[in-house]
Every structure is written in C-alpha cells, then in structure tokens.
Tab-separated table of C-alpha atoms in Angstrom:
chain	number	residue	atom	x	y	z
A	30	UNK	CA	-25.057	-3.099	-2.073
A	31	UNK	CA	-26.244	-6.486	-3.334
A	32	UNK	CA	-28.778	-4.683	-5.511
A	33	UNK	CA	-26.022	-2.549	-7.046
A	34	UNK	CA	-23.824	-5.576	-7.738
A	35	UNK	CA	-26.730	-7.530	-9.244
A	36	UNK	CA	-27.286	-4.704	-11.698
A	37	UNK	CA	-23.617	-4.590	-12.634
A	38	UNK	CA	-23.175	-8.348	-13.056
A	39	UNK	CA	-25.600	-10.895	-14.463
A	40	UNK	CA	-24.150	-13.711	-12.366
A	41	UNK	CA	-21.505	-14.529	-9.783
A	42	UNK	CA	-19.483	-16.215	-12.499
A	43	UNK	CA	-19.397	-12.954	-14.434
A	44	UNK	CA	-18.307	-10.956	-11.387
A	45	UNK	CA	-15.542	-13.446	-10.587
A	46	UNK	CA	-14.375	-13.239	-14.192
A	47	UNK	CA	-14.250	-9.438	-13.913
A	48	UNK	CA	-12.336	-9.664	-10.625
A	49	UNK	CA	-9.777	-11.947	-12.253
A	50	UNK	CA	-9.464	-9.561	-15.207
A	51	UNK	CA	-8.907	-6.672	-12.806
A	52	UNK	CA	-6.088	-8.620	-11.189
A	53	UNK	CA	-4.345	-9.373	-14.470
A	54	UNK	CA	-4.879	-5.807	-15.643
A	55	UNK	CA	-3.187	-4.509	-12.488
A	56	UNK	CA	-0.157	-6.677	-13.271
A	57	UNK	CA	-0.007	-5.257	-16.792
A	58	UNK	CA	-0.285	-1.725	-15.423
A	59	UNK	CA	2.484	-2.486	-12.913
A	60	UNK	CA	4.740	-3.483	-15.815
A	61	UNK	CA	3.906	-0.236	-17.638
A	62	UNK	CA	4.513	1.729	-14.443
A	63	UNK	CA	7.884	0.056	-14.002
A	64	UNK	CA	8.965	1.306	-17.413
A	65	UNK	CA	7.573	4.805	-16.809
A	66	UNK	CA	9.362	5.102	-13.470
A	67	UNK	CA	12.685	4.509	-15.166
A	68	UNK	CA	12.294	8.014	-16.558
A	69	UNK	CA	10.234	9.905	-13.955
A	70	UNK	CA	9.536	9.808	-10.221
A	71	UNK	CA	5.992	9.535	-8.931
A	72	UNK	CA	5.030	13.228	-8.599
A	73	UNK	CA	4.149	13.632	-4.923
A	74	UNK	CA	6.015	14.575	-1.776
A	75	UNK	CA	9.535	15.895	-2.409
A	76	UNK	CA	9.153	15.073	-6.108
A	77	UNK	CA	5.961	17.074	-6.616
A	78	UNK	CA	6.498	19.667	-9.362
A	79	UNK	CA	6.429	23.249	-8.075
A	80	UNK	CA	4.588	24.199	-11.255
A	81	UNK	CA	1.486	22.157	-10.323
A	82	UNK	CA	-1.451	24.549	-10.440
A	83	UNK	CA	-3.801	22.674	-8.116
A	84	UNK	CA	-2.453	20.991	-5.008
A	85	UNK	CA	-4.079	19.394	-1.964
A	86	UNK	CA	-2.876	19.760	1.622
A	87	UNK	CA	-0.843	16.689	2.632
A	88	UNK	CA	-3.065	15.638	5.546
A	89	UNK	CA	-6.279	16.091	3.615
A	90	UNK	CA	-4.822	14.313	0.592
A	91	UNK	CA	-3.694	11.261	2.541
A	92	UNK	CA	-6.991	11.013	4.427
A	93	UNK	CA	-9.297	11.431	1.427
A	94	UNK	CA	-7.298	9.355	-1.051
A	95	UNK	CA	-6.802	6.418	1.330
A	96	UNK	CA	-10.327	6.448	2.794
A	97	UNK	CA	-11.936	4.538	-0.131
A	98	UNK	CA	-9.485	1.683	0.515
A	99	UNK	CA	-11.233	1.309	3.871
A	100	UNK	CA	-14.809	2.369	3.092
A	101	UNK	CA	-15.380	0.303	-0.054
A	102	UNK	CA	-14.234	-2.962	1.608
A	103	UNK	CA	-16.150	-2.089	4.798
A	104	UNK	CA	-19.360	-1.664	2.818
A	105	UNK	CA	-18.728	-4.918	0.955
A	106	UNK	CA	-18.273	-6.863	4.178
A	107	UNK	CA	-21.162	-5.260	6.085
A	108	UNK	CA	-23.790	-4.633	3.403
A	109	UNK	CA	-23.420	-7.514	0.951
A	110	UNK	CA	-24.089	-11.230	1.238
A	111	UNK	CA	-20.464	-12.070	1.955
A	112	UNK	CA	-20.553	-15.830	1.584
A	113	UNK	CA	-17.020	-16.488	2.846
A	114	UNK	CA	-16.593	-14.125	5.800
A	115	UNK	CA	-17.587	-16.822	8.284
A	116	UNK	CA	-14.548	-18.909	7.320
A	117	UNK	CA	-11.359	-18.511	9.361
A	118	UNK	CA	-8.822	-18.299	6.489
A	119	UNK	CA	-10.860	-15.582	4.788
A	120	UNK	CA	-11.323	-13.715	8.059
A	121	UNK	CA	-7.599	-13.660	8.758
A	122	UNK	CA	-6.553	-12.445	5.301
A	123	UNK	CA	-9.299	-9.805	5.350
A	124	UNK	CA	-8.063	-8.737	8.798
A	125	UNK	CA	-4.553	-8.203	7.376
A	126	UNK	CA	-5.975	-5.835	4.794
A	127	UNK	CA	-8.081	-3.896	7.305
A	128	UNK	CA	-5.257	-3.624	9.861
A	129	UNK	CA	-3.198	-1.776	7.274
A	130	UNK	CA	-5.903	0.520	5.982
A	131	UNK	CA	-7.442	1.428	9.322
A	132	UNK	CA	-4.022	2.727	10.284
A	133	UNK	CA	-3.250	4.229	6.861
A	134	UNK	CA	-6.570	6.005	6.314
A	135	UNK	CA	-7.855	6.830	9.793
A	136	UNK	CA	-4.682	7.315	11.867
A	137	UNK	CA	-1.626	8.020	9.712
A	138	UNK	CA	-2.939	11.204	8.007
A	139	UNK	CA	-3.493	12.910	11.349
A	140	UNK	CA	0.030	12.118	12.535
A	141	UNK	CA	1.680	13.834	9.566
A	142	UNK	CA	3.845	16.801	10.520
A	143	UNK	CA	4.081	19.238	7.671
A	144	UNK	CA	4.324	17.425	4.383
A	145	UNK	CA	4.266	18.915	0.916
A	146	UNK	CA	0.932	19.386	-0.849
A	147	UNK	CA	-0.054	16.688	-3.345
A	148	UNK	CA	-0.702	17.610	-6.997
A	149	UNK	CA	-4.372	17.211	-7.879
A	150	UNK	CA	-3.786	14.632	-10.619
A	151	UNK	CA	-1.784	12.356	-8.282
A	152	UNK	CA	-4.485	12.790	-5.644
A	153	UNK	CA	-7.287	11.765	-8.023
A	154	UNK	CA	-5.325	8.771	-9.357
A	155	UNK	CA	-4.693	7.594	-5.790
A	156	UNK	CA	-8.429	7.731	-4.999
A	157	UNK	CA	-9.230	5.710	-8.116
A	158	UNK	CA	-6.572	3.100	-7.297
A	159	UNK	CA	-7.788	2.705	-3.709
A	160	UNK	CA	-11.380	2.169	-4.869
A	161	UNK	CA	-10.276	-0.296	-7.552
A	162	UNK	CA	-7.987	-2.289	-5.297
A	163	UNK	CA	-10.288	-2.181	-2.272
A	164	UNK	CA	-13.148	-3.652	-4.282
A	165	UNK	CA	-10.951	-6.259	-5.981
A	166	UNK	CA	-9.278	-7.523	-2.799
A	167	UNK	CA	-12.197	-7.659	-0.409
A	168	UNK	CA	-14.950	-8.695	-2.806
A	169	UNK	CA	-12.843	-11.686	-3.794
A	170	UNK	CA	-11.872	-12.564	-0.224
A	171	UNK	CA	-15.335	-12.057	1.254
A	172	UNK	CA	-17.402	-13.769	-1.428
A	173	UNK	CA	-15.297	-15.990	-3.714
A	174	UNK	CA	-11.997	-17.090	-2.156
A	175	UNK	CA	-12.216	-20.790	-1.383
A	176	UNK	CA	-9.431	-22.115	0.859
A	177	UNK	CA	-8.883	-25.663	2.123
A	178	UNK	CA	-10.004	-26.282	5.702
A	179	UNK	CA	-6.391	-26.696	6.815
A	180	UNK	CA	-5.176	-23.508	5.053
A	181	UNK	CA	-4.332	-21.637	8.278
A	182	UNK	CA	-1.820	-24.362	9.173
A	183	UNK	CA	-0.318	-24.563	5.687
A	184	UNK	CA	3.339	-23.411	5.529
A	185	UNK	CA	2.439	-20.917	2.798
A	186	UNK	CA	-0.172	-19.221	4.980
A	187	UNK	CA	2.044	-19.248	8.060
A	188	UNK	CA	5.013	-17.796	6.162
A	189	UNK	CA	2.795	-15.161	4.575
A	190	UNK	CA	1.297	-14.178	7.920
A	191	UNK	CA	4.727	-13.814	9.518
A	192	UNK	CA	5.966	-11.749	6.570
A	193	UNK	CA	2.871	-9.561	6.757
A	194	UNK	CA	3.284	-8.936	10.488
A	195	UNK	CA	6.997	-8.151	10.233
A	196	UNK	CA	6.393	-5.806	7.302
A	197	UNK	CA	3.495	-4.068	9.043
A	198	UNK	CA	5.541	-3.448	12.181
A	199	UNK	CA	8.592	-2.243	10.212
A	200	UNK	CA	6.407	0.097	8.177
A	201	UNK	CA	4.772	1.668	11.227
A	202	UNK	CA	8.045	1.947	13.153
A	203	UNK	CA	9.792	3.542	10.179
A	204	UNK	CA	6.951	6.042	9.731
A	205	UNK	CA	7.296	6.895	13.425
A	206	UNK	CA	11.017	7.574	12.959
A	207	UNK	CA	10.370	9.817	9.965
A	208	UNK	CA	7.664	11.802	11.783
A	209	UNK	CA	9.996	12.517	14.679
A	210	UNK	CA	13.074	13.615	12.722
A	211	UNK	CA	12.207	17.277	13.201
A	212	UNK	CA	11.476	18.948	16.497
A	213	UNK	CA	8.416	21.218	16.738
A	214	UNK	CA	9.055	24.350	14.690
A	215	UNK	CA	11.907	22.863	12.664
A	216	UNK	CA	11.775	22.653	8.883
A	217	UNK	CA	13.843	20.995	6.183
A	218	UNK	CA	15.049	17.435	5.715
A	219	UNK	CA	17.245	15.350	8.018
A	220	UNK	CA	18.988	12.001	7.717
A	221	UNK	CA	16.773	9.275	9.243
A	222	UNK	CA	18.449	6.992	11.765
A	223	UNK	CA	17.360	4.042	13.856
A	224	UNK	CA	15.597	0.795	13.024
A	225	UNK	CA	16.122	-0.430	9.477
A	226	UNK	CA	17.127	3.094	8.450
A	227	UNK	CA	20.572	2.117	9.697
A	228	UNK	CA	20.767	-0.246	6.729
A	229	UNK	CA	18.516	1.177	3.988
A	230	UNK	CA	17.226	4.557	2.868
A	231	UNK	CA	13.716	3.237	2.247
A	232	UNK	CA	12.966	1.337	5.449
A	233	UNK	CA	9.311	2.386	5.375
A	234	UNK	CA	9.034	1.213	1.766
A	235	UNK	CA	10.747	-2.094	2.556
A	236	UNK	CA	8.255	-2.648	5.362
A	237	UNK	CA	5.237	-2.056	3.142
A	238	UNK	CA	6.607	-4.180	0.287
A	239	UNK	CA	7.236	-7.017	2.763
A	240	UNK	CA	3.778	-6.572	4.248
A	241	UNK	CA	1.932	-6.946	0.942
A	242	UNK	CA	4.218	-9.772	-0.185
A	243	UNK	CA	3.110	-11.637	2.936
A	244	UNK	CA	-0.507	-10.755	2.203
A	245	UNK	CA	-0.105	-12.172	-1.320
A	246	UNK	CA	1.445	-15.374	0.015
A	247	UNK	CA	-1.294	-15.878	2.610
A	248	UNK	CA	-4.091	-14.898	0.222
A	249	UNK	CA	-2.653	-16.902	-2.667
A	250	UNK	CA	-4.632	-15.349	-5.526
A	251	UNK	CA	-3.984	-13.293	-8.635
A	252	UNK	CA	-5.650	-10.360	-6.864
A	253	UNK	CA	-3.346	-10.256	-3.842
A	254	UNK	CA	-0.328	-11.039	-6.016
A	255	UNK	CA	-1.176	-8.188	-8.384
A	256	UNK	CA	-1.332	-5.743	-5.483
A	257	UNK	CA	1.976	-6.967	-4.086
A	258	UNK	CA	3.644	-6.557	-7.482
A	259	UNK	CA	2.165	-3.085	-7.976
A	260	UNK	CA	3.315	-2.014	-4.517
A	261	UNK	CA	6.824	-3.370	-5.076
A	262	UNK	CA	7.169	-1.563	-8.411
A	263	UNK	CA	6.144	1.851	-7.097
A	264	UNK	CA	7.859	1.725	-3.708
A	265	UNK	CA	11.148	0.199	-4.885
A	266	UNK	CA	11.425	3.004	-7.433
A	267	UNK	CA	10.703	5.527	-4.713
A	268	UNK	CA	13.309	3.978	-2.413
A	269	UNK	CA	15.974	4.249	-5.132
A	270	UNK	CA	15.009	7.874	-5.805
A	271	UNK	CA	15.174	8.708	-2.088
A	272	UNK	CA	18.566	7.014	-1.836
A	273	UNK	CA	19.985	9.108	-4.677
A	274	UNK	CA	18.368	12.248	-3.281
A	275	UNK	CA	19.868	11.726	0.199
A	276	UNK	CA	23.348	11.195	-1.242
A	277	UNK	CA	23.045	14.354	-3.333
A	278	UNK	CA	21.759	16.479	-0.455
A	279	UNK	CA	23.911	15.274	2.455
A	280	UNK	CA	27.685	14.952	2.141
A	281	UNK	CA	27.794	12.941	5.360
A	282	UNK	CA	25.120	10.454	4.304
A	283	UNK	CA	26.213	6.912	5.338
A	284	UNK	CA	28.069	5.313	2.429
A	285	UNK	CA	27.301	1.768	3.579
A	286	UNK	CA	23.541	2.321	3.603
A	287	UNK	CA	21.689	0.652	0.721
A	288	UNK	CA	18.529	1.826	-1.035
A	289	UNK	CA	16.038	-0.936	-0.179
A	290	UNK	CA	17.552	-4.324	0.683
A	291	UNK	CA	20.100	-4.421	3.543
A	292	UNK	CA	23.667	-5.163	2.398
A	293	UNK	CA	22.539	-5.842	-1.192
A	294	UNK	CA	20.635	-3.068	-2.976
C-alpha cells in the first residue's frame, strides 16, 4: 500500500495536510447533517421509506457497509510503513478503534434478528463513510500522531479511556437487550427494558456517543474529534426520533424515560 500512497501524495506533509482537511470537512458535514436531520430522519431501519426500489437485507447491509471500517485500517497497519505503531499511546488508541469495529463488522451483523432492509442509497453512503473515516483515523494514528512519552498517564488520556470503555460496554449491552426483546418467531416492536433503557430510549446510542467521545479525548486530534461530533449528531437525532416513535406507538411507554441523557434530555 505504500506504493499506492506514494502515487497519491507527493510527500508526507501533503498527506498530513489532506488528513487534516478531511477532519475539518467531516465537521462541516456534521453541521450540515445536523440541519438536515431537523427535517428528516436518517432513512434506514424503522424509518426506511417503503417506496425504496432497491433495498439490501439487514444482515448483509450491516456486514458489507461496516467491513471497510475494519479492512482499510487493517491494511494500513499491516501493509504500510506505519511509523508510530510501535509507540504505546498510538497502540492503545488504535486498539480502541479496532475493538469497536471488529465487533461491529465481524460479529454484530450475524447476531441481528430480523431487521428491516436498508435502502440502497443509505447502504452506499455508509460504505463510503466507513472507508473515509477508517483511512482518516488509522492513517493518522499509525503514521503521524505524535504523543508525549507520558501521554498514557495524562488525565486527558485516562479520562478518555474510561469514557471509551464505559461507552463500549453500554453499547454492547444495550444491543444485547434489543436483540432479545422478541422470542423466536415473534414479530413487531416491544418496549426495551433493563440497563440504561430504564432511563433513556436511546441507550445504545448513548453508549456509542460516549465511546467515541472518549476516543476523541484519548486521541486528541481533529480527526478523532470530527468523528465524535459526527457520531453525536447522527445518533442524538436518532435517539430523539426513537423516543417520539415509542411514545406514539405505546400508550404505556414510561413517561419518566428521557430520549438520550438520563433525567435531563
């Protein structure tokens, strides 16, 4: 892959400049997405339009669209001269990324029970985002990110790591609850209970937002921050939409339950 990168960029300075631009561009796109989501839900899952002509099976969609987020970074780490992968801070932040995407791309899709087909346009956009973000995050962390020797003991890194771990565990536990709402053969939606679902409608979204916020804090770069912002924009909107949907569908939906942040929002 070094040969490919050397053809794309005339120098390491140019590639780093492009990586920085990609980070800032993602922040701009997150702002545009925020505005767009005030008027329309992201069209997948329960919000997928029934009029979509081409749709992809839920399991296949999740596997294929998330796989580049694992494969592109894997290739960058294994088949490029990754100058920083021997350093402990870089290794730990890279490990956070891979822990999420190994589960999300190689395990999660095969645990899905049912699931509505994904519209083709949403599917293609998800693939493009995963390639974009996977390259931006791991190329920076594996080849350019320069942390102080004491970074792993810095309060910012420690706090970020704890946030990441808590968010990762909440996300996986919440997904487990959602998968097991219906018994084999059952269809339709049910009210999720247990874990943080006792307090918020979007416990799985809260977990993932927390996870990437921790990643951004530990990684401390425009690239990780951009991803955390983008994640928060999309998933907070989805949590609010789910909250409204649950209240409209179930008369007995808990009135004290919030959308995303326990006791607040």
